[in-house]
């Protein structure tokens, strides 16, 4: 399964072409009994780079794909079945595209269409990928520590509907990616950004040029939560249940989507995500009235 292609692991592969060829080894090792499931966005690129001996199955938002995601009707159509995905819980087009890939994989190994359909509403997502970390008094914390590069973060946040009420927590060890898409995304009206880790030396100036005083730059997650405690703490009063980084901004969502590797401060993204979860639990349990 080949879901996407974005700049990643270039410290090892050096170039995107090398990285792409490394990923294509899954095709080189295949035979006619195998299926290779790919995004429609990279199907032609794959065919230009290698001769595929296996069945090549594509998914995406084009009717010509083997798993056609129709965003209007909220269905995924394959040659076997039209799947209703209106009760699929994970938000965002990228998650629905991933679902299309999973459906193709399930069909390829003999899964029955009715059984696949029955499981779609039951899937709640995986730890560290847009995981609800905690909620209280109208405040939500989201753990997306699995976001280890800009492409992943932007894909996840592309359909987020509450940007002006969102504090985006970014940072770690940046990959070798062009930060311009990040800066462009932030111009859409983000509530505020908390930037941590090694990314501060790379992104701070560019982000501050875009959002000014809505950027808070700190060393690590512990320091970030110290900032949150200095803002208006969660109140027992229903009239004052927002945390406010400034008098103009009411924040209801704290989204930890680092867009960076974790290796500047953690062993892996799981350890980083678990640390965030523990900080959220402590913060919500000890929030005091103002």
mmCIF file of C-alpha atoms in Angstrom:
data_model
loop_
_atom_site.group_PDB
_atom_site.id
_atom_site.type_symbol
_atom_site.label_atom_id
_atom_site.label_comp_id
_atom_site.label_asym_id
_atom_site.label_seq_id
_atom_site.Cartn_x
_atom_site.Cartn_y
_atom_site.Cartn_z
ATOM 1 C CA UNK A 1 0.000 0.000 0.000
ATOM 2 C CA UNK A 2 1.424 3.362 -1.096
ATOM 3 C CA UNK A 3 -0.697 6.142 0.413
ATOM 4 C CA UNK A 4 1.314 9.254 -0.373
ATOM 5 C CA UNK A 5 4.686 10.714 -1.248
ATOM 6 C CA UNK A 6 6.027 13.666 0.715
ATOM 7 C CA UNK A 7 9.494 14.824 1.809
ATOM 8 C CA UNK A 8 10.481 12.596 4.722
ATOM 9 C CA UNK A 9 13.505 10.663 5.979
ATOM 10 C CA UNK A 10 15.738 12.729 3.700
ATOM 11 C CA UNK A 11 18.488 12.644 6.314
ATOM 12 C CA UNK A 12 18.900 9.013 5.214
ATOM 13 C CA UNK A 13 17.767 9.051 1.584
ATOM 14 C CA UNK A 14 19.254 12.478 0.708
ATOM 15 C CA UNK A 15 16.925 13.086 -2.261
ATOM 16 C CA UNK A 16 13.234 12.613 -2.990
ATOM 17 C CA UNK A 17 14.081 10.349 -5.919
ATOM 18 C CA UNK A 18 16.080 8.043 -3.647
ATOM 19 C CA UNK A 19 13.227 8.033 -1.134
ATOM 20 C CA UNK A 20 10.696 7.259 -3.853
ATOM 21 C CA UNK A 21 12.796 4.400 -5.217
ATOM 22 C CA UNK A 22 13.143 2.952 -1.722
ATOM 23 C CA UNK A 23 9.372 2.953 -1.342
ATOM 24 C CA UNK A 24 8.993 1.321 -4.749
ATOM 25 C CA UNK A 25 10.829 -1.767 -3.535
ATOM 26 C CA UNK A 26 7.441 -3.052 -2.399
ATOM 27 C CA UNK A 27 6.489 -3.161 -6.084
ATOM 28 C CA UNK A 28 9.785 -4.730 -7.143
ATOM 29 C CA UNK A 29 9.225 -7.599 -4.700
ATOM 30 C CA UNK A 30 5.672 -8.289 -5.854
ATOM 31 C CA UNK A 31 4.264 -10.853 -8.269
ATOM 32 C CA UNK A 32 1.039 -11.326 -10.225
ATOM 33 C CA UNK A 33 -0.770 -12.703 -7.187
ATOM 34 C CA UNK A 34 -0.180 -9.495 -5.213
ATOM 35 C CA UNK A 35 -2.030 -6.186 -5.214
ATOM 36 C CA UNK A 36 -0.371 -2.785 -4.903
ATOM 37 C CA UNK A 37 -2.779 -0.133 -3.626
ATOM 38 C CA UNK A 38 -1.777 3.436 -4.456
ATOM 39 C CA UNK A 39 -3.160 6.946 -4.358
ATOM 40 C CA UNK A 40 -4.372 8.246 -7.700
ATOM 41 C CA UNK A 41 -2.015 11.203 -7.146
ATOM 42 C CA UNK A 42 1.081 9.045 -7.565
ATOM 43 C CA UNK A 43 -0.164 6.236 -9.818
ATOM 44 C CA UNK A 44 1.335 7.658 -13.015
ATOM 45 C CA UNK A 45 4.599 8.478 -11.276
ATOM 46 C CA UNK A 46 4.896 4.867 -10.156
ATOM 47 C CA UNK A 47 4.241 3.568 -13.663
ATOM 48 C CA UNK A 48 6.900 5.911 -15.033
ATOM 49 C CA UNK A 49 9.503 4.625 -12.581
ATOM 50 C CA UNK A 50 8.971 0.888 -12.585
ATOM 51 C CA UNK A 51 7.227 -1.974 -14.322
ATOM 52 C CA UNK A 52 4.545 -3.251 -11.980
ATOM 53 C CA UNK A 53 4.036 -7.002 -12.111
ATOM 54 C CA UNK A 54 1.188 -7.087 -9.605
ATOM 55 C CA UNK A 55 -2.365 -5.763 -9.742
ATOM 56 C CA UNK A 56 -2.234 -1.977 -9.450
ATOM 57 C CA UNK A 57 -5.296 -0.635 -7.640
ATOM 58 C CA UNK A 58 -5.834 3.085 -7.132
ATOM 59 C CA UNK A 59 -8.026 5.095 -4.792
ATOM 60 C CA UNK A 60 -9.012 8.737 -4.717
ATOM 61 C CA UNK A 61 -11.558 11.307 -5.811
ATOM 62 C CA UNK A 62 -11.539 10.474 -9.528
ATOM 63 C CA UNK A 63 -14.357 8.226 -10.834
ATOM 64 C CA UNK A 64 -11.787 6.203 -12.787
ATOM 65 C CA UNK A 65 -10.130 4.876 -9.615
ATOM 66 C CA UNK A 66 -10.739 1.403 -8.222
ATOM 67 C CA UNK A 67 -12.076 2.952 -5.019
ATOM 68 C CA UNK A 68 -13.831 6.203 -5.889
ATOM 69 C CA UNK A 69 -14.395 8.549 -2.960
ATOM 70 C CA UNK A 70 -17.456 10.684 -3.659
ATOM 71 C CA UNK A 71 -17.376 13.522 -1.132
ATOM 72 C CA UNK A 72 -20.832 14.742 -2.159
ATOM 73 C CA UNK A 73 -22.687 11.507 -1.461
ATOM 74 C CA UNK A 74 -20.221 10.285 1.198
ATOM 75 C CA UNK A 75 -19.750 6.965 -0.532
ATOM 76 C CA UNK A 76 -16.816 4.889 -1.730
ATOM 77 C CA UNK A 77 -17.505 2.901 -4.882
ATOM 78 C CA UNK A 78 -15.522 -0.188 -5.877
ATOM 79 C CA UNK A 79 -16.279 -2.787 -8.520
ATOM 80 C CA UNK A 80 -17.925 -4.886 -5.801
ATOM 81 C CA UNK A 81 -19.978 -2.464 -3.733
ATOM 82 C CA UNK A 82 -20.955 1.116 -2.940
ATOM 83 C CA UNK A 83 -19.963 1.749 0.669
ATOM 84 C CA UNK A 84 -21.852 4.251 2.809
ATOM 85 C CA UNK A 85 -19.300 6.253 4.817
ATOM 86 C CA UNK A 86 -21.669 8.824 6.304
ATOM 87 C CA UNK A 87 -21.142 7.258 9.751
ATOM 88 C CA UNK A 88 -17.337 7.181 9.484
ATOM 89 C CA UNK A 89 -16.060 9.011 12.566
ATOM 90 C CA UNK A 90 -12.658 10.326 11.480
ATOM 91 C CA UNK A 91 -12.750 13.861 10.040
ATOM 92 C CA UNK A 92 -11.078 15.081 6.878
ATOM 93 C CA UNK A 93 -10.703 14.073 3.253
ATOM 94 C CA UNK A 94 -7.333 12.453 3.951
ATOM 95 C CA UNK A 95 -8.971 10.044 6.409
ATOM 96 C CA UNK A 96 -11.708 9.178 3.935
ATOM 97 C CA UNK A 97 -9.062 8.524 1.271
ATOM 98 C CA UNK A 98 -7.236 6.255 3.714
ATOM 99 C CA UNK A 99 -10.525 4.458 4.290
ATOM 100 C CA UNK A 100 -10.833 3.897 0.537
ATOM 101 C CA UNK A 101 -7.370 2.320 0.550
ATOM 102 C CA UNK A 102 -8.303 0.112 3.507
ATOM 103 C CA UNK A 103 -11.463 -1.029 1.718
ATOM 104 C CA UNK A 104 -9.432 -2.021 -1.345
ATOM 105 C CA UNK A 105 -7.001 -3.942 0.854
ATOM 106 C CA UNK A 106 -9.851 -5.728 2.616
ATOM 107 C CA UNK A 107 -11.459 -6.698 -0.677
ATOM 108 C CA UNK A 108 -8.106 -7.841 -2.082
ATOM 109 C CA UNK A 109 -7.688 -10.417 0.692
ATOM 110 C CA UNK A 110 -11.227 -11.700 0.345
ATOM 111 C CA UNK A 111 -13.209 -9.528 2.733
ATOM 112 C CA UNK A 112 -16.964 -9.570 2.201
ATOM 113 C CA UNK A 113 -18.501 -6.232 1.272
ATOM 114 C CA UNK A 114 -21.246 -6.442 3.899
ATOM 115 C CA UNK A 115 -18.708 -7.211 6.622
ATOM 116 C CA UNK A 116 -16.482 -4.322 5.555
ATOM 117 C CA UNK A 117 -19.478 -1.979 5.546
ATOM 118 C CA UNK A 118 -20.471 -3.041 9.058
ATOM 119 C CA UNK A 119 -17.035 -2.131 10.442
ATOM 120 C CA UNK A 120 -16.839 1.403 9.027
ATOM 121 C CA UNK A 121 -18.927 3.078 11.782
ATOM 122 C CA UNK A 122 -17.057 1.138 14.485
ATOM 123 C CA UNK A 123 -13.540 2.397 13.765
ATOM 124 C CA UNK A 124 -12.611 5.163 16.216
ATOM 125 C CA UNK A 125 -9.083 5.887 15.024
ATOM 126 C CA UNK A 126 -5.623 5.105 16.379
ATOM 127 C CA UNK A 127 -3.616 6.579 19.265
ATOM 128 C CA UNK A 128 -1.625 9.725 18.456
ATOM 129 C CA UNK A 129 -3.517 10.522 15.228
ATOM 130 C CA UNK A 130 -6.168 13.174 15.948
ATOM 131 C CA UNK A 131 -6.900 11.415 19.216
ATOM 132 C CA UNK A 132 -9.126 13.240 21.691
ATOM 133 C CA UNK A 133 -6.802 13.693 24.662
ATOM 134 C CA UNK A 134 -9.280 15.359 26.994
ATOM 135 C CA UNK A 135 -12.298 17.633 27.181
ATOM 136 C CA UNK A 136 -13.671 19.898 29.878
ATOM 137 C CA UNK A 137 -15.906 22.957 30.033
ATOM 138 C CA UNK A 138 -15.962 23.367 26.255
ATOM 139 C CA UNK A 139 -12.183 22.961 25.883
ATOM 140 C CA UNK A 140 -10.794 20.092 23.774
ATOM 141 C CA UNK A 141 -7.225 18.800 23.539
ATOM 142 C CA UNK A 142 -6.259 16.792 20.444
ATOM 143 C CA UNK A 143 -3.198 14.526 20.297
ATOM 144 C CA UNK A 144 -1.770 14.243 16.771
ATOM 145 C CA UNK A 145 1.799 13.333 17.718
ATOM 146 C CA UNK A 146 1.907 10.972 14.713
ATOM 147 C CA UNK A 147 2.208 14.129 12.606
ATOM 148 C CA UNK A 148 5.971 13.956 12.038
ATOM 149 C CA UNK A 149 6.229 16.182 8.961
ATOM 150 C CA UNK A 150 4.526 19.201 7.440
ATOM 151 C CA UNK A 151 2.659 17.144 4.857
ATOM 152 C CA UNK A 152 1.022 15.060 7.582
ATOM 153 C CA UNK A 153 0.049 18.075 9.677
ATOM 154 C CA UNK A 154 -1.349 20.018 6.731
ATOM 155 C CA UNK A 155 -3.318 17.001 5.511
ATOM 156 C CA UNK A 156 -4.874 16.598 8.933
ATOM 157 C CA UNK A 157 -5.634 20.278 9.448
ATOM 158 C CA UNK A 158 -6.768 21.045 5.894
ATOM 159 C CA UNK A 159 -10.440 20.506 6.716
ATOM 160 C CA UNK A 160 -10.359 21.729 10.326
ATOM 161 C CA UNK A 161 -13.311 24.093 10.666
ATOM 162 C CA UNK A 162 -12.446 26.027 13.827
ATOM 163 C CA UNK A 163 -9.072 27.580 13.050
ATOM 164 C CA UNK A 164 -9.860 30.895 14.732
ATOM 165 C CA UNK A 165 -10.615 29.004 17.970
ATOM 166 C CA UNK A 166 -7.565 26.741 17.718
ATOM 167 C CA UNK A 167 -4.191 26.820 19.405
ATOM 168 C CA UNK A 168 -1.864 24.781 17.181
ATOM 169 C CA UNK A 169 1.101 23.291 19.044
ATOM 170 C CA UNK A 170 3.969 22.752 16.604
ATOM 171 C CA UNK A 171 7.587 21.750 16.812
ATOM 172 C CA UNK A 172 10.289 19.215 17.353
ATOM 173 C CA UNK A 173 13.006 18.412 14.832
ATOM 174 C CA UNK A 174 11.902 19.712 11.400
ATOM 175 C CA UNK A 175 12.298 17.628 8.276
ATOM 176 C CA UNK A 176 13.891 19.012 5.108
ATOM 177 C CA UNK A 177 10.671 20.584 3.845
ATOM 178 C CA UNK A 178 9.754 23.946 2.385
ATOM 179 C CA UNK A 179 7.958 25.829 5.206
ATOM 180 C CA UNK A 180 5.986 28.077 2.838
ATOM 181 C CA UNK A 181 2.895 25.802 2.866
ATOM 182 C CA UNK A 182 2.908 26.095 6.667
ATOM 183 C CA UNK A 183 3.043 29.883 6.543
ATOM 184 C CA UNK A 184 0.291 29.968 3.914
ATOM 185 C CA UNK A 185 -1.892 27.722 6.056
ATOM 186 C CA UNK A 186 -1.477 29.983 9.087
ATOM 187 C CA UNK A 187 -2.747 32.977 7.109
ATOM 188 C CA UNK A 188 -6.185 31.329 7.088
ATOM 189 C CA UNK A 189 -6.813 32.706 10.573
ATOM 190 C CA UNK A 190 -5.297 30.452 13.226
ATOM 191 C CA UNK A 191 -6.162 31.413 16.807
ATOM 192 C CA UNK A 192 -2.573 31.086 17.990
ATOM 193 C CA UNK A 193 0.518 28.896 17.656
ATOM 194 C CA UNK A 194 2.784 27.475 20.352
ATOM 195 C CA UNK A 195 6.160 26.527 18.871
ATOM 196 C CA UNK A 196 8.505 24.140 20.696
ATOM 197 C CA UNK A 197 11.817 22.364 20.241
ATOM 198 C CA UNK A 198 14.431 22.721 17.528
ATOM 199 C CA UNK A 199 11.812 24.050 15.111
ATOM 200 C CA UNK A 200 12.006 27.410 16.862
ATOM 201 C CA UNK A 201 15.342 28.196 15.207
ATOM 202 C CA UNK A 202 13.937 27.287 11.784
ATOM 203 C CA UNK A 203 10.307 28.443 11.763
ATOM 204 C CA UNK A 204 9.941 31.125 14.432
ATOM 205 C CA UNK A 205 10.819 34.109 12.256
ATOM 206 C CA UNK A 206 8.605 32.981 9.384
ATOM 207 C CA UNK A 207 5.625 32.224 11.617
ATOM 208 C CA UNK A 208 5.973 35.498 13.498
ATOM 209 C CA UNK A 209 5.998 37.381 10.196
ATOM 210 C CA UNK A 210 2.614 35.802 9.453
ATOM 211 C CA UNK A 211 0.756 35.845 12.781
ATOM 212 C CA UNK A 212 2.766 38.257 14.942
ATOM 213 C CA UNK A 213 1.914 38.169 18.647
ATOM 214 C CA UNK A 214 -0.245 35.086 18.218
ATOM 215 C CA UNK A 215 2.987 33.049 18.287
ATOM 216 C CA UNK A 216 4.289 31.743 21.614
ATOM 217 C CA UNK A 217 7.774 30.206 21.446
ATOM 218 C CA UNK A 218 8.875 27.923 24.298
ATOM 219 C CA UNK A 219 11.409 25.155 24.786
ATOM 220 C CA UNK A 220 9.131 22.163 25.344
ATOM 221 C CA UNK A 221 5.638 20.888 26.151
ATOM 222 C CA UNK A 222 6.088 21.457 29.878
ATOM 223 C CA UNK A 223 6.687 25.146 29.208
ATOM 224 C CA UNK A 224 3.712 25.234 26.845
ATOM 225 C CA UNK A 225 1.378 24.054 29.585
ATOM 226 C CA UNK A 226 2.810 26.670 31.941
ATOM 227 C CA UNK A 227 1.612 29.228 29.393
ATOM 228 C CA UNK A 228 -1.837 27.655 29.284
ATOM 229 C CA UNK A 229 -2.064 27.958 33.064
ATOM 230 C CA UNK A 230 -1.278 31.666 32.861
ATOM 231 C CA UNK A 231 -4.222 32.239 30.562
ATOM 232 C CA UNK A 232 -7.739 32.320 31.977
ATOM 233 C CA UNK A 233 -8.044 28.861 33.468
ATOM 234 C CA UNK A 234 -11.092 26.713 32.811
ATOM 235 C CA UNK A 235 -13.849 28.196 34.906
ATOM 236 C CA UNK A 236 -16.806 26.578 36.591
ATOM 237 C CA UNK A 237 -18.857 29.515 35.343
ATOM 238 C CA UNK A 238 -20.655 28.764 32.064
ATOM 239 C CA UNK A 239 -20.240 32.435 31.096
ATOM 240 C CA UNK A 240 -16.443 32.158 31.231
ATOM 241 C CA UNK A 241 -15.357 28.746 30.023
ATOM 242 C CA UNK A 242 -12.822 29.767 27.392
ATOM 243 C CA UNK A 243 -9.080 29.852 27.789
ATOM 244 C CA UNK A 244 -7.828 33.135 26.359
ATOM 245 C CA UNK A 245 -4.300 33.846 25.139
ATOM 246 C CA UNK A 246 -5.364 37.445 24.525
ATOM 247 C CA UNK A 247 -8.423 39.605 24.912
ATOM 248 C CA UNK A 248 -9.247 39.109 21.227
ATOM 249 C CA UNK A 249 -8.887 35.327 20.984
ATOM 250 C CA UNK A 250 -11.050 32.651 22.621
ATOM 251 C CA UNK A 251 -9.419 29.238 22.300
ATOM 252 C CA UNK A 252 -11.562 26.115 22.461
ATOM 253 C CA UNK A 253 -9.223 23.616 20.766
ATOM 254 C CA UNK A 254 -5.609 22.773 21.568
ATOM 255 C CA UNK A 255 -4.278 20.671 18.692
ATOM 256 C CA UNK A 256 -0.874 19.080 19.187
ATOM 257 C CA UNK A 257 0.176 18.363 15.607
ATOM 258 C CA UNK A 258 3.960 18.842 15.698
ATOM 259 C CA UNK A 259 4.766 18.538 11.959
ATOM 260 C CA UNK A 260 8.235 17.457 13.091
ATOM 261 C CA UNK A 261 10.182 14.423 14.187
ATOM 262 C CA UNK A 262 10.311 13.834 17.931
ATOM 263 C CA UNK A 263 14.005 13.009 18.236
ATOM 264 C CA UNK A 264 15.127 16.356 19.652
ATOM 265 C CA UNK A 265 13.397 15.558 22.964
ATOM 266 C CA UNK A 266 11.818 12.092 22.756
ATOM 267 C CA UNK A 267 12.596 8.531 21.725
ATOM 268 C CA UNK A 268 9.694 8.432 19.253
ATOM 269 C CA UNK A 269 6.329 10.005 18.483
ATOM 270 C CA UNK A 270 4.561 7.559 20.818
ATOM 271 C CA UNK A 271 6.592 8.735 23.809
ATOM 272 C CA UNK A 272 5.952 12.342 22.787
ATOM 273 C CA UNK A 273 2.221 11.706 22.441
ATOM 274 C CA UNK A 274 2.027 9.934 25.781
ATOM 275 C CA UNK A 275 3.773 12.883 27.440
ATOM 276 C CA UNK A 276 1.200 15.223 25.923
ATOM 277 C CA UNK A 277 -1.624 12.986 27.170
ATOM 278 C CA UNK A 278 -0.219 13.043 30.708
ATOM 279 C CA UNK A 279 0.126 16.835 30.633
ATOM 280 C CA UNK A 280 -3.459 17.209 29.440
ATOM 281 C CA UNK A 281 -4.731 14.913 32.179
ATOM 282 C CA UNK A 282 -2.864 16.869 34.843
ATOM 283 C CA UNK A 283 -3.986 20.202 33.403
ATOM 284 C CA UNK A 284 -7.668 19.279 33.295
ATOM 285 C CA UNK A 285 -7.646 17.600 36.704
ATOM 286 C CA UNK A 286 -6.038 20.610 38.351
ATOM 287 C CA UNK A 287 -7.752 23.423 36.475
ATOM 288 C CA UNK A 288 -9.046 25.931 38.994
ATOM 289 C CA UNK A 289 -11.786 28.493 38.826
ATOM 290 C CA UNK A 290 -10.968 32.100 38.119
#
